[in-house]
mmCIF file of C-alpha atoms in Angstrom:
data_model
loop_
_atom_site.group_PDB
_atom_site.id
_atom_site.type_symbol
_atom_site.label_atom_id
_atom_site.label_comp_id
_atom_site.label_asym_id
_atom_site.label_seq_id
_atom_site.Cartn_x
_atom_site.Cartn_y
_atom_site.Cartn_z
ATOM 1 C CA MET A 1 12.135 -14.288 -16.315
ATOM 2 C CA GLN A 2 13.647 -15.881 -13.215
ATOM 3 C CA VAL A 3 13.065 -17.121 -9.670
ATOM 4 C CA ALA A 4 15.743 -15.986 -7.224
ATOM 5 C CA LEU A 5 16.189 -17.653 -3.837
ATOM 6 C CA GLU A 6 17.999 -15.223 -1.587
ATOM 7 C CA GLU A 7 19.553 -16.913 1.462
ATOM 8 C CA ILE A 8 16.379 -18.839 2.235
ATOM 9 C CA ALA A 9 16.213 -21.110 5.270
ATOM 10 C CA PHE A 10 13.435 -23.500 6.234
ATOM 11 C CA SER A 11 13.211 -25.912 9.159
ATOM 12 C CA ARG A 12 10.743 -28.319 10.728
ATOM 13 C CA ARG A 13 12.024 -30.092 13.833
ATOM 14 C CA ALA A 14 15.259 -31.840 12.812
ATOM 15 C CA PHE A 15 14.808 -31.101 9.093
ATOM 16 C CA THR A 16 16.539 -28.044 7.620
ATOM 17 C CA LEU A 17 16.935 -26.711 4.111
ATOM 18 C CA ALA A 18 18.910 -23.705 2.889
ATOM 19 C CA CYS A 19 19.407 -22.358 -0.611
ATOM 20 C CA SER A 20 20.728 -19.375 -2.526
ATOM 21 C CA GLY A 21 20.511 -19.416 -6.280
ATOM 22 C CA VAL A 22 18.616 -18.407 -9.380
ATOM 23 C CA PHE A 23 16.337 -20.488 -11.586
ATOM 24 C CA GLU A 24 16.652 -18.895 -15.013
ATOM 25 C CA GLU A 25 14.809 -19.749 -18.218
ATOM 26 C CA GLY A 26 15.432 -23.315 -19.336
ATOM 27 C CA ILE A 27 15.110 -26.829 -17.925
ATOM 28 C CA HIS A 28 16.506 -27.419 -14.438
ATOM 29 C CA LEU A 29 17.059 -30.945 -13.085
ATOM 30 C CA VAL A 30 17.031 -31.228 -9.272
ATOM 31 C CA THR A 31 18.308 -34.470 -7.730
ATOM 32 C CA GLY A 32 18.983 -35.770 -4.229
ATOM 33 C CA ARG A 33 18.258 -38.621 -1.876
ATOM 34 C CA VAL A 34 14.771 -39.428 -0.562
ATOM 35 C CA GLY A 35 13.972 -37.019 2.256
ATOM 36 C CA SER A 36 16.713 -34.569 1.302
ATOM 37 C CA GLY A 37 14.230 -31.730 0.739
ATOM 38 C CA LYS A 38 13.374 -31.732 -2.971
ATOM 39 C CA THR A 39 9.602 -31.489 -2.481
ATOM 40 C CA THR A 40 10.102 -28.816 0.174
ATOM 41 C CA LEU A 41 12.121 -26.792 -2.330
ATOM 42 C CA ALA A 42 9.355 -27.230 -4.920
ATOM 43 C CA LEU A 43 6.786 -25.895 -2.453
ATOM 44 C CA LEU A 44 9.030 -22.939 -1.604
ATOM 45 C CA LEU A 45 9.454 -22.092 -5.291
ATOM 46 C CA THR A 46 5.686 -21.858 -5.792
ATOM 47 C CA GLY A 47 4.973 -20.028 -2.542
ATOM 48 C CA LEU A 48 2.961 -22.882 -1.027
ATOM 49 C CA LEU A 49 5.551 -22.829 1.761
ATOM 50 C CA GLN A 50 7.158 -19.698 3.138
ATOM 51 C CA PRO A 51 10.811 -19.723 4.245
ATOM 52 C CA ASP A 52 11.707 -18.963 7.852
ATOM 53 C CA ALA A 53 14.369 -16.577 6.600
ATOM 54 C CA GLY A 54 15.384 -15.074 3.279
ATOM 55 C CA SER A 55 13.100 -14.529 0.319
ATOM 56 C CA VAL A 56 11.886 -16.054 -2.931
ATOM 57 C CA ARG A 57 11.689 -13.413 -5.651
ATOM 58 C CA ARG A 58 9.855 -14.138 -8.916
ATOM 59 C CA GLU A 59 10.505 -11.803 -11.843
ATOM 60 C CA GLY A 60 8.452 -11.969 -15.018
ATOM 61 C CA VAL A 61 6.507 -15.012 -13.799
ATOM 62 C CA GLY A 62 2.841 -14.567 -14.602
ATOM 63 C CA THR A 63 1.678 -18.199 -14.724
ATOM 64 C CA MET A 64 2.977 -21.147 -12.738
ATOM 65 C CA THR A 65 1.909 -24.597 -11.634
ATOM 66 C CA LEU A 66 3.184 -27.445 -9.484
ATOM 67 C CA SER A 67 2.620 -31.070 -10.462
ATOM 68 C CA PHE A 68 2.606 -33.417 -7.477
ATOM 69 C CA GLN A 69 3.957 -36.954 -7.675
ATOM 70 C CA ASN A 70 0.507 -38.480 -7.117
ATOM 71 C CA PRO A 71 -1.726 -37.606 -10.115
ATOM 72 C CA GLU A 72 -4.961 -38.273 -8.216
ATOM 73 C CA TYR A 73 -4.264 -35.149 -6.141
ATOM 74 C CA HIS A 74 -5.039 -33.057 -9.240
ATOM 75 C CA VAL A 75 -8.363 -34.597 -10.298
ATOM 76 C CA THR A 76 -11.279 -32.175 -10.040
ATOM 77 C CA GLU A 77 -13.827 -33.447 -12.592
ATOM 78 C CA ALA A 78 -16.054 -36.503 -13.079
ATOM 79 C CA THR A 79 -14.950 -37.457 -16.598
ATOM 80 C CA VAL A 80 -11.694 -37.457 -18.540
ATOM 81 C CA ARG A 81 -13.215 -35.010 -21.033
ATOM 82 C CA ALA A 82 -14.213 -32.558 -18.303
ATOM 83 C CA GLU A 83 -10.847 -32.964 -16.568
ATOM 84 C CA ILE A 84 -8.984 -31.958 -19.725
ATOM 85 C CA ALA A 85 -11.368 -29.055 -20.347
ATOM 86 C CA SER A 86 -10.711 -27.776 -16.808
ATOM 87 C CA TYR A 87 -7.159 -26.971 -17.958
ATOM 88 C CA GLY A 88 -8.543 -24.918 -20.841
ATOM 89 C CA ALA A 89 -7.373 -27.561 -23.325
ATOM 90 C CA ASP A 90 -9.017 -29.380 -26.240
ATOM 91 C CA PRO A 91 -10.280 -32.720 -24.824
ATOM 92 C CA ASP A 92 -9.995 -34.648 -28.085
ATOM 93 C CA ALA A 93 -6.494 -33.386 -28.866
ATOM 94 C CA VAL A 94 -5.136 -34.046 -25.382
ATOM 95 C CA ALA A 95 -6.822 -37.451 -25.030
ATOM 96 C CA GLY A 96 -5.335 -38.479 -28.365
ATOM 97 C CA ARG A 97 -1.913 -37.273 -27.360
ATOM 98 C CA CYS A 98 -1.833 -39.408 -24.215
ATOM 99 C CA GLY A 99 -3.501 -42.489 -25.718
ATOM 100 C CA LEU A 100 -6.885 -42.089 -24.039
ATOM 101 C CA ALA A 101 -9.066 -41.185 -27.012
ATOM 102 C CA ASP A 102 -11.451 -44.053 -26.193
ATOM 103 C CA ARG A 103 -11.685 -43.159 -22.483
ATOM 104 C CA VAL A 104 -12.886 -39.542 -22.603
ATOM 105 C CA ASP A 105 -16.236 -40.346 -20.973
ATOM 106 C CA ASP A 106 -14.703 -42.449 -18.184
ATOM 107 C CA ASP A 107 -14.263 -41.378 -14.600
ATOM 108 C CA PRO A 108 -10.568 -40.388 -14.191
ATOM 109 C CA PHE A 109 -10.411 -42.627 -11.113
ATOM 110 C CA HIS A 110 -11.248 -45.619 -13.317
ATOM 111 C CA LEU A 111 -7.917 -45.130 -15.105
ATOM 112 C CA SER A 112 -4.785 -46.932 -13.985
ATOM 113 C CA ARG A 113 -2.179 -44.896 -12.086
ATOM 114 C CA GLY A 114 -0.024 -44.744 -15.235
ATOM 115 C CA GLU A 115 -2.926 -43.626 -17.422
ATOM 116 C CA LEU A 116 -3.910 -40.962 -14.917
ATOM 117 C CA LYS A 117 -0.327 -39.708 -14.768
ATOM 118 C CA ARG A 118 -0.197 -39.485 -18.576
ATOM 119 C CA LEU A 119 -3.501 -37.611 -18.609
ATOM 120 C CA HIS A 120 -2.348 -35.099 -16.008
ATOM 121 C CA LEU A 121 0.985 -34.440 -17.733
ATOM 122 C CA ALA A 122 -0.658 -34.102 -21.150
ATOM 123 C CA CYS A 123 -3.031 -31.514 -19.683
ATOM 124 C CA LEU A 124 -0.089 -29.535 -18.287
ATOM 125 C CA PHE A 125 1.790 -29.554 -21.585
ATOM 126 C CA ALA A 126 -1.307 -28.426 -23.483
ATOM 127 C CA ARG A 127 -0.562 -24.852 -22.426
ATOM 128 C CA ALA A 128 2.458 -22.644 -21.822
ATOM 129 C CA TRP A 129 3.670 -21.818 -18.310
ATOM 130 C CA ASP A 130 6.159 -19.225 -17.168
ATOM 131 C CA LEU A 131 7.116 -21.541 -14.294
ATOM 132 C CA LEU A 132 6.424 -25.281 -14.524
ATOM 133 C CA ILE A 133 7.466 -27.377 -11.506
ATOM 134 C CA LEU A 134 7.292 -31.161 -11.769
ATOM 135 C CA ASP A 135 7.741 -33.324 -8.669
ATOM 136 C CA GLU A 136 8.651 -36.890 -9.731
ATOM 137 C CA PRO A 137 7.011 -36.636 -13.166
ATOM 138 C CA PHE A 138 8.444 -40.020 -14.275
ATOM 139 C CA SER A 139 6.766 -41.997 -11.477
ATOM 140 C CA SER A 140 4.101 -44.514 -12.597
ATOM 141 C CA LEU A 141 5.263 -44.299 -16.243
ATOM 142 C CA ASP A 142 6.783 -47.162 -18.233
ATOM 143 C CA CYS A 143 9.889 -46.645 -20.360
ATOM 144 C CA VAL A 144 7.917 -45.750 -23.495
ATOM 145 C CA GLN A 145 5.883 -43.122 -21.663
ATOM 146 C CA LYS A 146 9.004 -41.756 -19.978
ATOM 147 C CA ARG A 147 10.465 -41.148 -23.429
ATOM 148 C CA HIS A 148 7.250 -39.415 -24.486
ATOM 149 C CA LEU A 149 7.555 -37.162 -21.426
ATOM 150 C CA CYS A 150 11.164 -36.347 -22.314
ATOM 151 C CA ARG A 151 10.048 -35.286 -25.770
ATOM 152 C CA TRP A 152 7.266 -33.129 -24.328
ATOM 153 C CA LEU A 153 9.791 -31.477 -22.017
ATOM 154 C CA GLU A 154 12.298 -30.818 -24.781
ATOM 155 C CA GLU A 155 9.649 -29.505 -27.157
ATOM 156 C CA GLY A 156 7.690 -27.565 -24.531
ATOM 157 C CA ASP A 157 7.511 -23.793 -24.398
ATOM 158 C CA ALA A 158 7.606 -23.197 -20.642
ATOM 159 C CA GLY A 159 9.855 -20.348 -19.583
ATOM 160 C CA ILE A 160 11.335 -22.089 -16.516
ATOM 161 C CA THR A 161 10.885 -25.833 -16.018
ATOM 162 C CA VAL A 162 12.100 -27.444 -12.791
ATOM 163 C CA ILE A 163 12.162 -31.255 -12.591
ATOM 164 C CA PHE A 164 12.545 -32.945 -9.201
ATOM 165 C CA THR A 165 13.255 -36.631 -9.739
ATOM 166 C CA HIS A 166 14.972 -39.875 -8.723
ATOM 167 C CA GLU A 167 14.859 -41.152 -12.311
ATOM 168 C CA ARG A 168 18.256 -42.546 -13.380
ATOM 169 C CA GLN A 169 17.578 -44.205 -16.722
ATOM 170 C CA VAL A 170 15.382 -42.101 -19.019
ATOM 171 C CA LEU A 171 16.161 -38.405 -18.796
ATOM 172 C CA PRO A 172 15.582 -35.373 -21.041
ATOM 173 C CA ARG A 173 18.089 -32.847 -22.296
ATOM 174 C CA VAL A 174 18.472 -30.205 -19.564
ATOM 175 C CA ASP A 175 20.117 -26.817 -19.168
ATOM 176 C CA TYR A 176 21.049 -26.802 -15.456
ATOM 177 C CA ILE A 177 21.702 -29.395 -12.748
ATOM 178 C CA TRP A 178 20.954 -28.893 -9.050
ATOM 179 C CA GLU A 179 21.615 -31.123 -6.056
ATOM 180 C CA VAL A 180 19.956 -31.248 -2.648
ATOM 181 C CA ALA A 181 22.186 -32.750 0.043
ATOM 182 C CA ASP A 182 23.193 -32.174 3.665
ATOM 183 C CA GLY A 183 20.434 -29.623 4.221
ATOM 184 C CA ARG A 184 21.312 -27.428 1.262
ATOM 185 C CA ALA A 185 20.164 -27.059 -2.346
ATOM 186 C CA ALA A 186 22.798 -25.808 -4.774
ATOM 187 C CA CYS A 187 23.086 -25.286 -8.508
ATOM 188 C CA LEU A 188 26.033 -27.171 -10.004
ATOM 189 C CA GLY A 189 25.873 -24.917 -13.041
ATOM 190 C CA PRO A 190 24.880 -25.196 -16.684
ATOM 191 C CA VAL A 191 25.234 -28.366 -18.741
ATOM 192 C CA PRO A 192 27.630 -29.725 -19.932
ATOM 193 C CA GLY A 193 30.041 -28.144 -17.429
ATOM 194 C CA ALA A 194 28.027 -29.331 -14.419
ATOM 195 C CA ILE A 195 28.017 -32.998 -15.438
ATOM 196 C CA GLY A 196 31.442 -33.736 -13.958
ATOM 197 C CA ARG A 197 30.338 -32.383 -10.549
ATOM 198 C CA TRP A 198 27.058 -34.322 -10.432
ATOM 199 C CA ARG A 199 27.232 -36.868 -7.597
ATOM 200 C CA TYR A 200 23.829 -38.372 -8.440
ATOM 201 C CA ALA A 201 24.609 -38.901 -12.120
ATOM 202 C CA PRO A 202 23.116 -42.142 -13.529
ATOM 203 C CA PRO A 203 25.467 -45.127 -13.958
ATOM 204 C CA TYR A 204 25.719 -44.862 -17.748
ATOM 205 C CA LEU A 205 26.879 -41.257 -17.410
ATOM 206 C CA LYS A 206 29.374 -42.045 -14.659
ATOM 207 C CA ARG A 207 30.925 -44.787 -16.789
ATOM 208 C CA ALA A 208 31.356 -42.391 -19.686
ATOM 209 C CA LEU A 209 33.073 -39.872 -17.417
ATOM 210 C CA GLU A 210 35.388 -42.572 -16.063
ATOM 211 C CA GLU A 211 36.355 -43.334 -19.661
ATOM 212 C CA GLY A 212 37.193 -39.699 -20.242
ATOM 213 C CA ARG A 213 34.124 -39.064 -22.391
ATOM 214 C CA ARG A 214 32.365 -35.702 -22.012
ATOM 215 C CA PRO A 215 28.824 -35.904 -23.417
ATOM 216 C CA ALA A 216 27.062 -32.744 -24.529
ATOM 217 C CA ASN A 217 24.095 -33.520 -22.267
ATOM 218 C CA ILE A 218 22.789 -36.129 -19.827
ATOM 219 C CA ARG A 219 20.616 -38.339 -22.040
ATOM 220 C CA PHE A 220 21.688 -41.887 -22.831
ATOM 221 C CA GLU A 221 21.762 -40.810 -26.481
ATOM 222 C CA ASP A 222 24.290 -38.083 -25.639
ATOM 223 C CA VAL A 223 26.528 -40.591 -23.871
ATOM 224 C CA ARG A 224 26.305 -43.023 -26.794
ATOM 225 C CA GLU A 225 27.261 -40.241 -29.182
ATOM 226 C CA ALA A 226 30.205 -39.187 -26.962
ATOM 227 C CA ARG A 227 31.484 -42.784 -26.971
#
């Protein structure tokens, strides 16, 4: 199972993005500055955008989904219960998992942004995906819920998970690191080897590297253990 980007190029006016690389099974973390092209790359991976040149080849990918940063974009039903059921999931189990057991008969738009984000993510993780693409999944979540999301990611059974994020404090264990910069997306390689080449590494990780510590992964817990 993999998604191969073969010399793709995409442009809109002054914006350009190029990439060659392979997203293999595992968790991929994609970082870069605002406006660098992360969301564009996410859309290219799913086929919602077509490259101007090159090709995106998906092998062994039967099911895939893209989670947008704004959870309200995904709402299709009038109640929380019906919204969960629309994903083919058990409403009571999912509502309990995301702390909304007493809100199942509410309109999803009566939830706070954080509650709606938790609901949407819990629905996604209620089933297995061959390709799961998450654009800013940590947005609108507090630190406790970010940790819950990290656990869901690490315990999930998606074949290929791609996380596009600016988060620099609470991060999950990942298998590969990518960077988008200067009009190009590139894989830095597998973790832990890629950590030393990661320009957008969070401060706690950079400090550990400056001290000569080489953590096994990118979580704060990994850095603490390395120290």
